[in-house]
Amino acid sequence: MQHDIVIIGGGAGGLELAARLGRRFGPREGRRRVLLIDRSIFHLWKPSLHEVAAGSLDSHQEGLSYPVLARRNHFSFAFGELTGLDPAAKSLTLGEIRDEDGAVLVAPRTLTFQTLVLAIGSGSNLFNTPGAAEHAHLLENVADAEAFNKRLTSAFLSTAYSDERTLNIAIVGAGATGVELSTELIEGHDELSAGLTPDQRFDLAVTIIEAAPRILGGLPERVSAKAAKALEAKGVRLLTDAKVNAVHADRLDTSKGEVPADLIVWAAGVKASDHNRDLGLTIGRLNQFIVDDRLRTSAPDIYAMGDCAEAPGPGGKPVPARAQAAAQQAAYLAKALANPSRDPGPYVYQDRGSLVSLGGDKGVGSLMGGLGGPNFLIEGLIAKWAYMALHLDHHRAILGVSRTAILALSRLLHRRVSGRLKLH
C-alpha cells in the first residue's frame, strides 16, 4: 500500500506533523494517506530524557504508544529504521528488525512514496575526542537514558556500601541538557540520602565541563548568570573555558587539568548521523540535510525538518536544534502538505525564548517578545510552571486538551505516591 505522505521519525516534530495531517484529512483519508515510521514503538518527548537518566521519570509510564496515537489522530504507523533512500525512484528501504536474541522478526522492506518528510533527528558531536565513544554515556534516545540510569543506580548503591564516600559524575556540555541533568542528579541524591542510615550516606560531586566562557551559551547572559548561581548553590562545580582533550574510564583530561569521574555523560554539540551522507541528498558540515526556506531538500518532494535539517534562520544562521523549532516546522508543513496547490510562503523561525528547569520549584529563562520587551526574564516558580507548560503543549498537540489534563494529573499523583527518585 502506497501512502501519499511518509514521515520518517516520530520525535517532537515528526509526530506532531503526522497528528496534524491525520486530523486534517479525517479518519478514513488520514490513515490511507499519512504513514509515520519510527525505530521505537513508543514516543517520549526528547527534552525529558535527562529525567529518565536521573531516575526521576519512568519512561514506561510516560511513554506514549505510536499505534495508539496513530489510531486517535487518524494516521498509520510502521515500525522500522531508514537504511536506504532512492530519491529519483521515490522509494526507501527499512532495515530488518531483530529481537534481543538476534532472531529476525521482520525482513527488510522497500516502500514507495509521493512525498517524504525526514524527521530523523540528530545525535551528539564528540568532536573526535579520544575515549569519548568508549567511556562517555550519551542521551540521544530512551535506550541511552535507561542505560545511564542503570549505571547510576548501581553506582548509588555501591557507593553507599563502600569505603569511598564520594561519587563523582562529570557532564560534558553546559547546554540545557547538561544543566538540567545536574540538578536532577543532585535532587535525586538528596532524596536517596534522606532514606539512608548515617553510615550509608555519601557525597555526590557533579562537575559540568564547558568549552565556552559561560554555561547556556545560547541564552542571554543574565539568564546564564542566574542559572550558574543556582547551580553553584546546589554544589555543582562549573568548569568553563575548558576543552576536553581525552576521556578515560575514571577521569577527563581537560585544558584546566584532570577531572575525576566515576560516571561521564557527554551532552555537548549536535551532529546528525554519518548515514545521512549515503541518502543521495545534499548535506552540510554537521551531516544535516540542507533545506530551503520551504524546508525542501535537494530532491523533489522530499522535505526535512527538526534537528536533521539545516534550515535558513535569522541573521543568516541555521535554525537552532530546539523542540520549539521542530513544532513550528510541523505546523508549517502541515499547512503546506495538506493543500499543495496553495503556497504557504517561506518558513520563518520565531524564537519564543528558552526555559531551563533547575529542579524543585526553580527555573530560569527568557521569553522573546514578552511583557517586558524583546527579552523578558522570568525565574523561580513562574519559570518552572512555564517550562512544564511547554511539555504539556506538546502533549496537547498529539493527545488533545482533555487527555493531556488527565495525563498531567496522573503524573503529579504518581510522583506524590512513588517519590521523585525511582531505583527500579
GROMACS .gro file of C-alpha atoms in nm:
model
  424
    1MET     CA    1   0.000   0.000   0.000
    2GLN     CA    2   0.144   0.336  -0.102
    3HIS     CA    3   0.086   0.634   0.124
    4ASP     CA    4   0.086   0.985  -0.016
    5ILE     CA    5   0.293   1.128   0.270
    6VAL     CA    6   0.557   0.923   0.453
    7ILE     CA    7   0.720   1.072   0.763
    8ILE     CA    8   1.040   0.913   0.894
    9GLY     CA    9   1.095   0.985   1.264
   10GLY     CA   10   0.839   1.019   1.542
   11GLY     CA   11   1.012   1.281   1.753
   12ALA     CA   12   0.853   1.608   1.858
   13GLY     CA   13   0.830   1.740   1.503
   14GLY     CA   14   0.754   1.423   1.307
   15LEU     CA   15   0.482   1.304   1.543
   16GLU     CA   16   0.313   1.645   1.561
   17LEU     CA   17   0.317   1.665   1.180
   18ALA     CA   18   0.159   1.320   1.144
   19ALA     CA   19  -0.106   1.406   1.403
   20ARG     CA   20  -0.190   1.740   1.241
   21LEU     CA   21  -0.219   1.587   0.894
   22GLY     CA   22  -0.418   1.288   1.016
   23ARG     CA   23  -0.672   1.503   1.195
   24ARG     CA   24  -0.697   1.738   0.898
   25PHE     CA   25  -0.762   1.457   0.648
   26GLY     CA   26  -1.001   1.270   0.879
   27PRO     CA   27  -1.034   0.905   0.991
   28ARG     CA   28  -1.056   0.734   0.651
   29GLU     CA   29  -0.843   0.955   0.434
   30GLY     CA   30  -0.580   1.022   0.702
   31ARG     CA   31  -0.495   0.656   0.763
   32ARG     CA   32  -0.470   0.596   0.391
   33ARG     CA   33  -0.260   0.900   0.308
   34VAL     CA   34  -0.024   0.952   0.606
   35LEU     CA   35   0.232   0.698   0.732
   36LEU     CA   36   0.467   0.760   1.026
   37ILE     CA   37   0.773   0.534   1.062
   38ASP     CA   38   0.992   0.514   1.372
   39ARG     CA   39   1.251   0.271   1.511
   40SER     CA   40   1.083   0.276   1.852
   41ILE     CA   41   0.736   0.151   1.939
   42PHE     CA   42   0.662   0.437   2.179
   43HIS     CA   43   0.721   0.811   2.197
   44LEU     CA   44   0.889   1.013   2.470
   45TRP     CA   45   0.947   1.388   2.449
   46LYS     CA   46   1.324   1.419   2.396
   47PRO     CA   47   1.375   1.711   2.640
   48SER     CA   48   1.261   1.468   2.913
   49LEU     CA   49   1.549   1.224   2.858
   50HIS     CA   50   1.759   1.380   3.133
   51GLU     CA   51   1.480   1.298   3.380
   52VAL     CA   52   1.483   0.933   3.269
   53ALA     CA   53   1.861   0.928   3.304
   54ALA     CA   54   1.847   1.071   3.657
   55GLY     CA   55   1.570   0.834   3.764
   56SER     CA   56   1.303   1.098   3.823
   57LEU     CA   57   1.085   0.989   3.528
   58ASP     CA   58   0.964   0.640   3.439
   59SER     CA   59   0.990   0.612   3.061
   60HIS     CA   60   0.743   0.322   3.053
   61GLN     CA   61   0.479   0.524   3.237
   62GLU     CA   62   0.542   0.848   3.047
   63GLY     CA   63   0.590   0.692   2.701
   64LEU     CA   64   0.302   0.701   2.453
   65SER     CA   65   0.241   0.412   2.213
   66TYR     CA   66   0.269   0.509   1.846
   67PRO     CA   67  -0.007   0.271   1.730
   68VAL     CA   68  -0.247   0.419   1.986
   69LEU     CA   69  -0.151   0.773   1.885
   70ALA     CA   70  -0.199   0.676   1.520
   71ARG     CA   71  -0.549   0.545   1.587
   72ARG     CA   72  -0.652   0.856   1.780
   73ASN     CA   73  -0.504   1.100   1.528
   74HIS     CA   74  -0.607   0.914   1.209
   75PHE     CA   75  -0.266   0.827   1.060
   76SER     CA   76  -0.089   0.494   1.007
   77PHE     CA   77   0.226   0.374   1.185
   78ALA     CA   78   0.501   0.132   1.086
   79PHE     CA   79   0.792   0.009   1.297
   80GLY     CA   80   1.128   0.037   1.123
   81GLU     CA   81   1.452   0.226   1.066
   82LEU     CA   82   1.555   0.401   0.746
   83THR     CA   83   1.856   0.230   0.586
   84GLY     CA   84   1.834   0.343   0.223
   85LEU     CA   85   1.675   0.606   0.001
   86ASP     CA   86   1.640   0.641  -0.375
   87PRO     CA   87   1.520   1.000  -0.434
   88ALA     CA   88   1.476   0.951  -0.810
   89ALA     CA   89   1.261   0.638  -0.776
   90LYS     CA   90   1.081   0.780  -0.472
   91SER     CA   91   1.148   0.465  -0.273
   92LEU     CA   92   1.301   0.395   0.066
   93THR     CA   93   1.434   0.089   0.243
   94LEU     CA   94   1.370  -0.010   0.604
   95GLY     CA   95   1.621  -0.241   0.770
   96GLU     CA   96   1.544  -0.576   0.926
   97ILE     CA   97   1.415  -0.595   1.283
   98ARG     CA   98   1.569  -0.845   1.525
   99ASP     CA   99   1.476  -0.948   1.877
  100GLU     CA  100   1.709  -0.948   2.177
  101ASP     CA  101   1.843  -1.291   2.081
  102GLY     CA  102   1.928  -1.179   1.728
  103ALA     CA  103   1.646  -1.361   1.553
  104VAL     CA  104   1.496  -1.177   1.255
  105LEU     CA  105   1.141  -1.065   1.329
  106VAL     CA  106   1.081  -0.852   1.021
  107ALA     CA  107   1.273  -0.871   0.694
  108PRO     CA  108   1.397  -0.558   0.514
  109ARG     CA  109   1.120  -0.373   0.332
  110THR     CA  110   1.100  -0.127   0.043
  111LEU     CA  111   0.829   0.138   0.036
  112THR     CA  112   0.736   0.398  -0.223
  113PHE     CA  113   0.604   0.746  -0.156
  114GLN     CA  114   0.475   1.057  -0.325
  115THR     CA  115   0.602   1.296  -0.057
  116LEU     CA  116   0.867   1.217   0.204
  117VAL     CA  117   0.945   1.410   0.522
  118LEU     CA  118   1.269   1.330   0.703
  119ALA     CA  119   1.247   1.400   1.076
  120ILE     CA  120   1.515   1.158   1.197
  121GLY     CA  121   1.678   1.393   1.446
  122SER     CA  122   2.048   1.417   1.527
  123GLY     CA  123   2.299   1.298   1.783
  124SER     CA  124   2.588   1.427   1.989
  125ASN     CA  125   2.908   1.568   1.843
  126LEU     CA  126   3.207   1.401   2.010
  127PHE     CA  127   3.449   1.627   1.818
  128ASN     CA  128   3.680   1.325   1.765
  129THR     CA  129   3.773   1.335   2.134
  130PRO     CA  130   3.982   1.027   2.224
  131GLY     CA  131   3.795   0.787   2.451
  132ALA     CA  132   3.462   0.969   2.435
  133ALA     CA  133   3.281   0.699   2.239
  134GLU     CA  134   3.413   0.426   2.467
  135HIS     CA  135   3.367   0.581   2.811
  136ALA     CA  136   3.101   0.854   2.792
  137HIS     CA  137   2.725   0.799   2.810
  138LEU     CA  138   2.511   0.977   2.551
  139LEU     CA  139   2.149   1.088   2.593
  140GLU     CA  140   2.021   1.061   2.237
  141ASN     CA  141   1.726   0.828   2.295
  142VAL     CA  142   1.534   0.639   2.562
  143ALA     CA  143   1.772   0.341   2.548
  144ASP     CA  144   2.068   0.572   2.622
  145ALA     CA  145   1.890   0.735   2.915
  146GLU     CA  146   1.784   0.400   3.061
  147ALA     CA  147   2.136   0.259   3.024
  148PHE     CA  148   2.281   0.552   3.216
  149ASN     CA  149   2.014   0.526   3.484
  150LYS     CA  150   2.101   0.159   3.534
  151ARG     CA  151   2.467   0.251   3.585
  152LEU     CA  152   2.368   0.540   3.812
  153THR     CA  153   2.151   0.319   4.032
  154SER     CA  154   2.432   0.066   4.069
  155ALA     CA  155   2.679   0.344   4.149
  156PHE     CA  156   2.447   0.494   4.412
  157LEU     CA  157   2.408   0.161   4.589
  158SER     CA  158   2.772   0.053   4.565
  159THR     CA  159   2.898   0.388   4.694
  160ALA     CA  160   2.660   0.369   4.990
  161TYR     CA  161   2.827   0.043   5.098
  162SER     CA  162   3.189   0.117   5.003
  163ASP     CA  163   3.481   0.284   5.173
  164GLU     CA  164   3.475   0.558   4.909
  165ARG     CA  165   3.227   0.816   5.034
  166THR     CA  166   3.209   1.026   4.717
  167LEU     CA  167   3.054   0.951   4.378
  168ASN     CA  168   3.199   1.170   4.103
  169ILE     CA  169   2.989   1.248   3.795
  170ALA     CA  170   3.119   1.460   3.508
  171ILE     CA  171   2.890   1.617   3.248
  172VAL     CA  172   3.048   1.748   2.928
  173GLY     CA  173   2.845   2.036   2.791
  174ALA     CA  174   2.660   2.315   2.971
  175GLY     CA  175   2.361   2.346   2.744
  176ALA     CA  176   2.009   2.283   2.867
  177THR     CA  177   2.057   1.904   2.885
  178GLY     CA  178   2.375   1.923   3.092
  179VAL     CA  179   2.239   2.188   3.328
  180GLU     CA  180   1.904   2.016   3.384
  181LEU     CA  181   2.065   1.675   3.430
  182SER     CA  182   2.295   1.811   3.701
  183THR     CA  183   2.002   1.945   3.905
  184GLU     CA  184   1.805   1.622   3.868
  185LEU     CA  185   2.107   1.423   3.989
  186ILE     CA  186   2.156   1.647   4.291
  187GLU     CA  187   1.791   1.632   4.395
  188GLY     CA  188   1.772   1.258   4.338
  189HIS     CA  189   2.077   1.207   4.558
  190ASP     CA  190   1.924   1.427   4.829
  191GLU     CA  191   1.607   1.216   4.831
  192LEU     CA  192   1.806   0.895   4.844
  193SER     CA  193   2.026   1.023   5.129
  194ALA     CA  194   1.721   1.114   5.337
  195GLY     CA  195   1.624   0.746   5.344
  196LEU     CA  196   1.968   0.602   5.429
  197THR     CA  197   2.129   0.548   5.765
  198PRO     CA  198   2.406   0.794   5.856
  199ASP     CA  199   2.681   0.537   5.791
  200GLN     CA  200   2.547   0.474   5.438
  201ARG     CA  201   2.525   0.835   5.325
  202PHE     CA  202   2.777   0.956   5.069
  203ASP     CA  203   2.862   1.274   4.884
  204LEU     CA  204   2.775   1.338   4.520
  205ALA     CA  205   3.021   1.557   4.331
  206VAL     CA  206   2.885   1.682   3.997
  207THR     CA  207   3.111   1.874   3.760
  208ILE     CA  208   2.998   2.041   3.436
  209ILE     CA  209   3.275   2.097   3.182
  210GLU     CA  210   3.205   2.360   2.916
  211ALA     CA  211   3.439   2.477   2.639
  212ALA     CA  212   3.266   2.816   2.609
  213PRO     CA  213   3.322   3.106   2.852
  214ARG     CA  214   2.982   3.055   3.018
  215ILE     CA  215   2.705   2.800   3.058
  216LEU     CA  216   2.386   2.810   2.847
  217GLY     CA  217   2.565   2.996   2.570
  218GLY     CA  218   2.253   3.012   2.354
  219LEU     CA  219   2.063   3.210   2.618
  220PRO     CA  220   2.108   3.575   2.726
  221GLU     CA  221   2.397   3.642   2.964
  222ARG     CA  222   2.178   3.734   3.259
  223VAL     CA  223   1.989   3.404   3.225
  224SER     CA  224   2.323   3.222   3.218
  225ALA     CA  225   2.441   3.411   3.527
  226LYS     CA  226   2.120   3.329   3.720
  227ALA     CA  227   2.149   2.961   3.632
  228ALA     CA  228   2.519   2.948   3.724
  229LYS     CA  229   2.447   3.099   4.064
  230ALA     CA  230   2.167   2.847   4.126
  231LEU     CA  231   2.385   2.553   4.023
  232GLU     CA  232   2.674   2.659   4.243
  233ALA     CA  233   2.432   2.695   4.535
  234LYS     CA  234   2.337   2.332   4.481
  235GLY     CA  235   2.703   2.232   4.492
  236VAL     CA  236   2.758   2.180   4.119
  237ARG     CA  237   3.112   2.261   4.008
  238LEU     CA  238   3.125   2.466   3.687
  239LEU     CA  239   3.441   2.440   3.478
  240THR     CA  240   3.408   2.682   3.187
  241ASP     CA  241   3.662   2.769   2.916
  242ALA     CA  242   3.776   2.409   2.949
  243LYS     CA  243   3.832   2.185   2.650
  244VAL     CA  244   3.810   1.808   2.697
  245ASN     CA  245   4.125   1.658   2.548
  246ALA     CA  246   4.059   1.293   2.632
  247VAL     CA  247   3.808   1.075   2.813
  248HIS     CA  248   3.913   0.783   3.034
  249ALA     CA  249   3.713   0.531   3.234
  250ASP     CA  250   3.776   0.718   3.560
  251ARG     CA  251   3.859   1.076   3.459
  252LEU     CA  252   3.862   1.352   3.200
  253ASP     CA  253   4.176   1.522   3.075
  254THR     CA  254   4.088   1.887   3.017
  255SER     CA  255   4.275   2.205   2.935
  256LYS     CA  256   4.230   2.300   3.301
  257GLY     CA  257   4.352   1.974   3.448
  258GLU     CA  258   4.210   1.634   3.535
  259VAL     CA  259   3.851   1.584   3.647
  260PRO     CA  260   3.784   1.259   3.838
  261ALA     CA  261   3.471   1.079   3.720
  262ASP     CA  262   3.303   0.753   3.808
  263LEU     CA  263   3.033   0.827   3.552
  264ILE     CA  264   3.061   1.051   3.246
  265VAL     CA  265   2.781   1.200   3.035
  266TRP     CA  266   2.852   1.368   2.701
  267ALA     CA  267   2.591   1.638   2.635
  268ALA     CA  268   2.791   1.870   2.409
  269GLY     CA  269   2.743   1.952   2.045
  270VAL     CA  270   2.492   1.845   1.781
  271LYS     CA  271   2.573   1.632   1.478
  272ALA     CA  272   2.345   1.429   1.253
  273SER     CA  273   2.417   1.069   1.159
  274ASP     CA  274   2.702   0.988   0.918
  275HIS     CA  275   2.449   0.762   0.742
  276ASN     CA  276   2.282   1.076   0.604
  277ARG     CA  277   2.571   1.107   0.358
  278ASP     CA  278   2.451   0.792   0.179
  279LEU     CA  279   2.092   0.900   0.111
  280GLY     CA  280   2.156   1.098  -0.208
  281LEU     CA  281   2.068   1.439  -0.063
  282THR     CA  282   2.281   1.749  -0.013
  283ILE     CA  283   2.409   1.775   0.344
  284GLY     CA  284   2.601   2.033   0.548
  285ARG     CA  285   2.913   2.002   0.763
  286LEU     CA  286   2.713   1.851   1.052
  287ASN     CA  287   2.552   1.590   0.822
  288GLN     CA  288   2.220   1.775   0.833
  289PHE     CA  289   2.007   1.788   0.517
  290ILE     CA  290   2.028   2.133   0.363
  291VAL     CA  291   1.679   2.271   0.301
  292ASP     CA  292   1.546   2.595   0.156
  293ASP     CA  293   1.303   2.839   0.317
  294ARG     CA  294   1.018   2.596   0.246
  295LEU     CA  295   1.201   2.303   0.410
  296ARG     CA  296   1.262   2.134   0.074
  297THR     CA  297   1.576   1.923   0.031
  298SER     CA  298   1.782   1.894  -0.288
  299ALA     CA  299   1.542   1.628  -0.424
  300PRO     CA  300   1.185   1.697  -0.542
  301ASP     CA  301   0.904   1.613  -0.298
  302ILE     CA  302   1.145   1.533  -0.014
  303TYR     CA  303   1.140   1.761   0.292
  304ALA     CA  304   1.345   1.765   0.611
  305MET     CA  305   1.263   1.916   0.948
  306GLY     CA  306   1.386   1.932   1.305
  307ASP     CA  307   1.740   1.855   1.416
  308CYS     CA  308   1.827   1.664   1.097
  309ALA     CA  309   1.767   1.974   0.880
  310GLU     CA  310   1.988   2.275   0.820
  311ALA     CA  311   1.723   2.540   0.756
  312PRO     CA  312   1.794   2.910   0.696
  313GLY     CA  313   1.727   3.108   1.013
  314PRO     CA  314   1.756   3.462   1.148
  315GLY     CA  315   2.072   3.657   1.071
  316GLY     CA  316   2.190   3.406   0.812
  317LYS     CA  317   2.242   3.137   1.077
  318PRO     CA  318   2.073   2.795   1.065
  319VAL     CA  319   1.758   2.740   1.269
  320PRO     CA  320   1.873   2.612   1.613
  321ALA     CA  321   1.814   2.250   1.713
  322ARG     CA  322   1.531   2.312   1.959
  323ALA     CA  323   1.197   2.146   2.026
  324GLN     CA  324   1.015   2.472   1.954
  325ALA     CA  325   1.169   2.486   1.605
  326ALA     CA  326   1.051   2.132   1.529
  327ALA     CA  327   0.699   2.216   1.649
  328GLN     CA  328   0.688   2.529   1.435
  329GLN     CA  329   0.810   2.337   1.130
  330ALA     CA  330   0.546   2.069   1.190
  331ALA     CA  331   0.274   2.335   1.188
  332TYR     CA  332   0.419   2.489   0.871
  333LEU     CA  333   0.447   2.160   0.680
  334ALA     CA  334   0.101   2.051   0.789
  335LYS     CA  335  -0.041   2.351   0.604
  336ALA     CA  336   0.189   2.308   0.304
  337LEU     CA  337   0.129   1.935   0.254
  338ALA     CA  338  -0.244   1.934   0.328
  339ASN     CA  339  -0.303   2.174   0.039
  340PRO     CA  340  -0.006   2.162  -0.206
  341SER     CA  341  -0.178   2.393  -0.455
  342ARG     CA  342  -0.166   2.681  -0.205
  343ASP     CA  343   0.178   2.832  -0.137
  344PRO     CA  344   0.215   2.894   0.239
  345GLY     CA  345   0.508   3.127   0.181
  346PRO     CA  346   0.853   3.078   0.334
  347TYR     CA  347   0.901   2.922   0.674
  348VAL     CA  348   1.021   3.180   0.927
  349TYR     CA  349   1.158   3.066   1.263
  350GLN     CA  350   1.014   3.254   1.560
  351ASP     CA  351   1.233   3.243   1.871
  352ARG     CA  352   0.989   3.239   2.162
  353GLY     CA  353   1.263   3.225   2.421
  354SER     CA  354   1.418   2.944   2.622
  355LEU     CA  355   1.345   2.795   2.961
  356VAL     CA  356   1.565   2.579   3.181
  357SER     CA  357   1.448   2.371   3.476
  358LEU     CA  358   1.668   2.397   3.784
  359GLY     CA  359   1.487   2.135   3.990
  360GLY     CA  360   1.219   2.165   4.257
  361ASP     CA  361   1.022   2.486   4.216
  362LYS     CA  362   1.303   2.667   4.040
  363GLY     CA  363   1.364   2.762   3.682
  364VAL     CA  364   1.507   3.040   3.472
  365GLY     CA  365   1.457   3.159   3.118
  366SER     CA  366   1.369   3.433   2.876
  367LEU     CA  367   1.053   3.491   2.677
  368MET     CA  368   1.107   3.663   2.345
  369GLY     CA  369   0.861   3.941   2.273
  370GLY     CA  370   0.711   3.906   2.618
  371LEU     CA  371   0.562   4.159   2.853
  372GLY     CA  372   0.896   4.310   2.939
  373GLY     CA  373   1.014   4.383   2.588
  374PRO     CA  374   1.203   4.173   2.334
  375ASN     CA  375   1.372   3.963   2.601
  376PHE     CA  376   1.169   3.922   2.921
  377LEU     CA  377   1.350   3.741   3.205
  378ILE     CA  378   1.147   3.503   3.422
  379GLU     CA  379   1.270   3.287   3.707
  380GLY     CA  380   1.163   3.083   4.006
  381LEU     CA  381   0.827   2.911   4.026
  382ILE     CA  382   0.682   3.105   3.731
  383ALA     CA  383   0.964   2.985   3.507
  384LYS     CA  384   0.918   2.630   3.635
  385TRP     CA  385   0.547   2.640   3.551
  386ALA     CA  386   0.624   2.784   3.208
  387TYR     CA  387   0.874   2.503   3.149
  388MET     CA  388   0.613   2.243   3.241
  389ALA     CA  389   0.364   2.415   3.011
  390LEU     CA  390   0.597   2.358   2.712
  391HIS     CA  391   0.592   1.984   2.781
  392LEU     CA  392   0.215   1.982   2.819
  393ASP     CA  393   0.171   2.184   2.499
  394HIS     CA  394   0.349   1.909   2.306
  395HIS     CA  395   0.114   1.651   2.455
  396ARG     CA  396  -0.184   1.873   2.376
  397ALA     CA  397  -0.082   1.871   2.009
  398ILE     CA  398  -0.093   1.489   1.994
  399LEU     CA  399  -0.346   1.399   2.266
  400GLY     CA  400  -0.586   1.691   2.286
  401VAL     CA  401  -0.669   1.909   2.585
  402SER     CA  402  -0.872   1.664   2.796
  403ARG     CA  403  -0.631   1.371   2.769
  404THR     CA  404  -0.334   1.600   2.838
  405ALA     CA  405  -0.502   1.726   3.156
  406ILE     CA  406  -0.561   1.368   3.271
  407LEU     CA  407  -0.201   1.275   3.191
  408ALA     CA  408  -0.065   1.574   3.387
  409LEU     CA  409  -0.279   1.490   3.688
  410SER     CA  410  -0.178   1.125   3.672
  411ARG     CA  411   0.192   1.212   3.663
  412LEU     CA  412   0.153   1.450   3.959
  413LEU     CA  413  -0.032   1.194   4.171
  414HIS     CA  414   0.211   0.916   4.080
  415ARG     CA  415   0.509   1.126   4.186
  416ARG     CA  416   0.337   1.214   4.514
  417VAL     CA  417   0.295   0.842   4.588
  418SER     CA  418   0.613   0.688   4.447
  419GLY     CA  419   0.853   0.973   4.521
  420ARG     CA  420   1.091   1.164   4.297
  421LEU     CA  421   1.367   0.903   4.265
  422LYS     CA  422   1.299   0.565   4.107
  423LEU     CA  423   1.554   0.288   4.172
  424HIS     CA  424   1.357   0.018   3.990
   0.00000   0.00000   0.00000
